[in-house]
């Protein structure tokens, strides 16, 4: 395997290009093709500024594993490394209400009504930022639950009072005890199709 040369300024994180997600059949780890309205042929939905209001924030926390110092003889004798407990504070200006209902597990009554509480559904997710050099950085999560935050509706005045869709995504580990992967498209061998297979469970094309 040849060593890849270093690219100038190929690091850091700048902005949010987009986010994608798909409902997943947890038993098979395959996408539910008709799970989210407006999704592509593989069941993957890309947050846009045409149908949605675009992503404004994706705050990834809890990525580092927990550290527990073990004491003995009045000193730190060992360190126990636990599991990370990641969470994503995911905010959009707004999601199309039918898409929002799908990712929150809100069932439609077919008459314009949706369960307010919803139920957790298995959701794979990809968040894409950029390096300083301009390449894409993909954060992929195999499975997780999306929940909604509080809504504080306020009166309009001379300006509109808008409330963003503030959601929390809580990743779940797979059978290999992994929650996801980070990909750099500037690396040799990167292919979007491979990411789609690994994160969203898309079947390889024959």
mmCIF file of C-alpha atoms in Angstrom:
data_model
loop_
_atom_site.group_PDB
_atom_site.id
_atom_site.type_symbol
_atom_site.label_atom_id
_atom_site.label_comp_id
_atom_site.label_asym_id
_atom_site.label_seq_id
_atom_site.Cartn_x
_atom_site.Cartn_y
_atom_site.Cartn_z
ATOM 1 C CA UNK A 1 0.000 0.000 0.000
ATOM 2 C CA UNK A 2 1.551 3.281 -1.113
ATOM 3 C CA UNK A 3 1.647 6.172 1.304
ATOM 4 C CA UNK A 4 -0.647 9.013 0.326
ATOM 5 C CA UNK A 5 1.095 12.411 0.155
ATOM 6 C CA UNK A 6 -0.117 15.068 2.567
ATOM 7 C CA UNK A 7 -2.332 17.761 1.098
ATOM 8 C CA UNK A 8 -1.886 21.364 2.216
ATOM 9 C CA UNK A 9 -4.446 22.577 4.782
ATOM 10 C CA UNK A 10 -6.419 19.348 4.508
ATOM 11 C CA UNK A 11 -7.939 19.523 7.981
ATOM 12 C CA UNK A 12 -10.267 21.501 10.177
ATOM 13 C CA UNK A 13 -14.005 21.947 9.803
ATOM 14 C CA UNK A 14 -15.696 24.769 7.909
ATOM 15 C CA UNK A 15 -19.462 25.135 7.738
ATOM 16 C CA UNK A 16 -22.114 22.531 6.937
ATOM 17 C CA UNK A 17 -22.609 21.487 3.334
ATOM 18 C CA UNK A 18 -25.637 19.285 3.928
ATOM 19 C CA UNK A 19 -27.082 16.411 5.927
ATOM 20 C CA UNK A 20 -28.713 13.189 4.800
ATOM 21 C CA UNK A 21 -30.669 10.532 6.647
ATOM 22 C CA UNK A 22 -32.654 7.355 6.042
ATOM 23 C CA UNK A 23 -35.010 5.210 8.069
ATOM 24 C CA UNK A 24 -33.383 1.847 8.757
ATOM 25 C CA UNK A 25 -34.773 -1.627 9.293
ATOM 26 C CA UNK A 26 -32.870 -2.505 12.435
ATOM 27 C CA UNK A 27 -33.160 -6.251 11.855
ATOM 28 C CA UNK A 28 -31.474 -6.062 8.443
ATOM 29 C CA UNK A 29 -29.576 -2.732 8.679
ATOM 30 C CA UNK A 30 -31.071 -1.886 5.286
ATOM 31 C CA UNK A 31 -32.807 1.374 4.395
ATOM 32 C CA UNK A 32 -36.590 1.578 4.256
ATOM 33 C CA UNK A 33 -36.975 2.857 0.707
ATOM 34 C CA UNK A 34 -40.368 4.496 1.212
ATOM 35 C CA UNK A 35 -39.679 5.633 4.767
ATOM 36 C CA UNK A 36 -39.151 9.367 4.197
ATOM 37 C CA UNK A 37 -41.178 11.391 1.672
ATOM 38 C CA UNK A 38 -38.944 12.847 -1.031
ATOM 39 C CA UNK A 39 -36.119 10.368 -0.448
ATOM 40 C CA UNK A 40 -34.116 8.985 -3.364
ATOM 41 C CA UNK A 41 -34.405 5.466 -4.769
ATOM 42 C CA UNK A 42 -32.304 4.161 -1.873
ATOM 43 C CA UNK A 43 -34.483 5.751 0.790
ATOM 44 C CA UNK A 44 -31.930 8.493 1.577
ATOM 45 C CA UNK A 45 -33.230 12.016 2.134
ATOM 46 C CA UNK A 46 -30.971 15.052 1.644
ATOM 47 C CA UNK A 47 -31.879 18.219 3.542
ATOM 48 C CA UNK A 48 -32.172 21.008 0.983
ATOM 49 C CA UNK A 49 -32.975 24.698 0.775
ATOM 50 C CA UNK A 50 -35.635 24.082 -1.851
ATOM 51 C CA UNK A 51 -37.917 21.775 0.158
ATOM 52 C CA UNK A 52 -36.463 22.522 3.606
ATOM 53 C CA UNK A 53 -34.723 25.516 5.153
ATOM 54 C CA UNK A 54 -31.201 24.076 5.216
ATOM 55 C CA UNK A 55 -29.054 22.912 8.132
ATOM 56 C CA UNK A 56 -27.811 25.617 10.501
ATOM 57 C CA UNK A 57 -26.000 23.564 13.151
ATOM 58 C CA UNK A 58 -24.820 20.070 13.948
ATOM 59 C CA UNK A 59 -23.107 20.079 17.324
ATOM 60 C CA UNK A 60 -21.401 16.747 17.966
ATOM 61 C CA UNK A 61 -20.725 16.100 21.643
ATOM 62 C CA UNK A 62 -19.662 13.123 23.727
ATOM 63 C CA UNK A 63 -17.333 11.727 21.049
ATOM 64 C CA UNK A 64 -14.507 11.072 23.522
ATOM 65 C CA UNK A 65 -14.712 7.919 25.661
ATOM 66 C CA UNK A 66 -15.254 8.253 29.378
ATOM 67 C CA UNK A 67 -12.130 8.109 31.548
ATOM 68 C CA UNK A 68 -12.169 6.697 35.079
ATOM 69 C CA UNK A 69 -9.066 6.983 37.250
ATOM 70 C CA UNK A 70 -8.449 3.968 39.462
ATOM 71 C CA UNK A 71 -6.646 4.791 42.681
ATOM 72 C CA UNK A 72 -4.328 2.673 44.765
ATOM 73 C CA UNK A 73 -1.604 3.459 47.280
ATOM 74 C CA UNK A 74 -2.819 7.070 47.335
ATOM 75 C CA UNK A 75 -2.025 7.490 43.621
ATOM 76 C CA UNK A 76 -3.540 6.832 40.226
ATOM 77 C CA UNK A 77 -2.679 3.167 39.679
ATOM 78 C CA UNK A 78 -4.586 2.636 36.451
ATOM 79 C CA UNK A 79 -7.076 4.229 34.087
ATOM 80 C CA UNK A 80 -10.257 2.595 32.844
ATOM 81 C CA UNK A 81 -11.448 3.718 29.421
ATOM 82 C CA UNK A 82 -15.183 3.461 28.875
ATOM 83 C CA UNK A 83 -17.414 3.958 25.866
ATOM 84 C CA UNK A 84 -18.191 7.281 24.235
ATOM 85 C CA UNK A 85 -21.770 8.521 24.489
ATOM 86 C CA UNK A 86 -22.185 10.789 21.462
ATOM 87 C CA UNK A 87 -25.071 13.081 20.741
ATOM 88 C CA UNK A 88 -25.816 15.477 17.894
ATOM 89 C CA UNK A 89 -27.690 18.743 18.452
ATOM 90 C CA UNK A 90 -29.116 19.069 14.950
ATOM 91 C CA UNK A 91 -30.801 22.305 13.921
ATOM 92 C CA UNK A 92 -32.410 23.355 10.660
ATOM 93 C CA UNK A 93 -34.226 26.542 9.784
ATOM 94 C CA UNK A 94 -37.056 24.099 9.194
ATOM 95 C CA UNK A 95 -37.685 20.641 7.813
ATOM 96 C CA UNK A 96 -40.637 19.966 5.571
ATOM 97 C CA UNK A 97 -43.324 18.878 8.031
ATOM 98 C CA UNK A 98 -43.799 15.503 6.330
ATOM 99 C CA UNK A 99 -40.064 14.799 6.558
ATOM 100 C CA UNK A 100 -40.021 15.928 10.185
ATOM 101 C CA UNK A 101 -42.929 13.608 10.962
ATOM 102 C CA UNK A 102 -41.079 10.669 9.374
ATOM 103 C CA UNK A 103 -37.823 11.112 11.324
ATOM 104 C CA UNK A 104 -39.707 11.655 14.596
ATOM 105 C CA UNK A 105 -41.985 8.661 14.071
ATOM 106 C CA UNK A 106 -45.182 10.704 13.975
ATOM 107 C CA UNK A 107 -47.890 8.654 12.321
ATOM 108 C CA UNK A 108 -50.331 10.414 10.009
ATOM 109 C CA UNK A 109 -54.075 9.870 10.346
ATOM 110 C CA UNK A 110 -54.503 10.637 6.641
ATOM 111 C CA UNK A 111 -56.493 13.777 7.433
ATOM 112 C CA UNK A 112 -53.697 16.234 8.166
ATOM 113 C CA UNK A 113 -53.161 15.051 11.737
ATOM 114 C CA UNK A 114 -50.010 13.494 13.211
ATOM 115 C CA UNK A 115 -49.246 11.975 16.597
ATOM 116 C CA UNK A 116 -47.664 14.786 18.580
ATOM 117 C CA UNK A 117 -45.423 12.576 20.699
ATOM 118 C CA UNK A 118 -44.325 10.246 17.923
ATOM 119 C CA UNK A 119 -42.214 7.166 18.539
ATOM 120 C CA UNK A 120 -38.523 6.503 18.112
ATOM 121 C CA UNK A 121 -37.530 5.158 14.699
ATOM 122 C CA UNK A 122 -34.164 3.829 13.578
ATOM 123 C CA UNK A 123 -32.380 6.501 11.573
ATOM 124 C CA UNK A 124 -28.970 6.498 9.870
ATOM 125 C CA UNK A 125 -27.429 9.931 9.411
ATOM 126 C CA UNK A 126 -24.641 11.696 7.516
ATOM 127 C CA UNK A 127 -23.433 15.240 8.229
ATOM 128 C CA UNK A 128 -21.024 16.869 5.770
ATOM 129 C CA UNK A 129 -18.607 19.714 6.513
ATOM 130 C CA UNK A 130 -15.502 20.948 4.665
ATOM 131 C CA UNK A 131 -11.801 21.062 5.408
ATOM 132 C CA UNK A 132 -9.791 24.259 5.072
ATOM 133 C CA UNK A 133 -8.488 22.877 1.773
ATOM 134 C CA UNK A 134 -12.039 22.526 0.510
ATOM 135 C CA UNK A 135 -12.489 18.767 0.672
ATOM 136 C CA UNK A 136 -15.568 17.242 2.260
ATOM 137 C CA UNK A 137 -15.626 15.695 5.748
ATOM 138 C CA UNK A 138 -18.414 13.170 6.229
ATOM 139 C CA UNK A 139 -19.626 12.165 9.699
ATOM 140 C CA UNK A 140 -21.680 8.990 9.346
ATOM 141 C CA UNK A 141 -23.779 7.271 12.019
ATOM 142 C CA UNK A 142 -25.117 3.766 11.456
ATOM 143 C CA UNK A 143 -28.260 4.087 13.555
ATOM 144 C CA UNK A 144 -29.849 6.322 16.150
ATOM 145 C CA UNK A 145 -32.968 8.045 17.425
ATOM 146 C CA UNK A 146 -34.099 11.575 16.586
ATOM 147 C CA UNK A 147 -36.104 13.542 19.146
ATOM 148 C CA UNK A 148 -37.509 17.056 19.129
ATOM 149 C CA UNK A 149 -36.592 19.839 21.520
ATOM 150 C CA UNK A 150 -38.878 22.435 23.058
ATOM 151 C CA UNK A 151 -40.737 24.958 20.927
ATOM 152 C CA UNK A 152 -41.052 28.562 22.123
ATOM 153 C CA UNK A 153 -43.572 30.224 19.829
ATOM 154 C CA UNK A 154 -43.703 34.006 20.072
ATOM 155 C CA UNK A 155 -45.708 36.824 18.576
ATOM 156 C CA UNK A 156 -44.631 38.604 15.435
ATOM 157 C CA UNK A 157 -43.889 42.319 15.584
ATOM 158 C CA UNK A 158 -42.284 44.340 12.806
ATOM 159 C CA UNK A 159 -40.247 41.180 12.234
ATOM 160 C CA UNK A 160 -41.293 37.564 11.858
ATOM 161 C CA UNK A 161 -40.776 35.409 14.926
ATOM 162 C CA UNK A 162 -39.315 32.222 13.503
ATOM 163 C CA UNK A 163 -38.611 29.054 15.490
ATOM 164 C CA UNK A 164 -36.061 26.586 14.157
ATOM 165 C CA UNK A 165 -36.465 22.830 14.181
ATOM 166 C CA UNK A 166 -34.054 21.951 17.001
ATOM 167 C CA UNK A 167 -33.580 18.179 17.180
ATOM 168 C CA UNK A 168 -31.339 15.783 19.068
ATOM 169 C CA UNK A 169 -29.868 12.709 17.414
ATOM 170 C CA UNK A 170 -28.660 9.939 19.744
ATOM 171 C CA UNK A 171 -26.511 7.329 17.944
ATOM 172 C CA UNK A 172 -26.771 3.610 18.718
ATOM 173 C CA UNK A 173 -23.889 1.141 18.377
ATOM 174 C CA UNK A 174 -24.082 -1.688 15.864
ATOM 175 C CA UNK A 175 -23.234 -5.343 16.507
ATOM 176 C CA UNK A 176 -19.531 -4.489 16.191
ATOM 177 C CA UNK A 177 -19.968 -1.918 19.011
ATOM 178 C CA UNK A 178 -19.330 0.933 16.566
ATOM 179 C CA UNK A 179 -21.512 4.016 16.198
ATOM 180 C CA UNK A 180 -20.184 5.361 12.910
ATOM 181 C CA UNK A 181 -17.241 6.563 10.839
ATOM 182 C CA UNK A 182 -15.638 9.778 9.623
ATOM 183 C CA UNK A 183 -14.652 9.993 5.969
ATOM 184 C CA UNK A 184 -12.460 12.435 4.022
ATOM 185 C CA UNK A 185 -13.179 12.571 0.300
ATOM 186 C CA UNK A 186 -9.631 13.827 -0.358
ATOM 187 C CA UNK A 187 -8.255 10.436 0.710
ATOM 188 C CA UNK A 188 -7.321 8.027 -2.045
ATOM 189 C CA UNK A 189 -9.924 5.333 -2.456
ATOM 190 C CA UNK A 190 -12.848 7.335 -1.120
ATOM 191 C CA UNK A 191 -16.119 6.570 -2.878
ATOM 192 C CA UNK A 192 -19.526 7.944 -1.975
ATOM 193 C CA UNK A 193 -21.062 4.602 -2.925
ATOM 194 C CA UNK A 194 -18.976 2.856 -0.265
ATOM 195 C CA UNK A 195 -20.117 5.350 2.367
ATOM 196 C CA UNK A 196 -23.730 4.771 1.345
ATOM 197 C CA UNK A 197 -23.250 1.042 1.711
ATOM 198 C CA UNK A 198 -21.579 1.272 5.115
ATOM 199 C CA UNK A 199 -23.697 3.994 6.720
ATOM 200 C CA UNK A 200 -27.089 3.593 5.055
ATOM 201 C CA UNK A 201 -26.949 -0.095 4.163
ATOM 202 C CA UNK A 202 -27.444 0.524 0.443
ATOM 203 C CA UNK A 203 -26.926 -2.646 -1.570
ATOM 204 C CA UNK A 204 -23.858 -2.568 -3.862
ATOM 205 C CA UNK A 205 -24.671 -2.171 -7.524
ATOM 206 C CA UNK A 206 -24.100 -5.264 -9.629
#
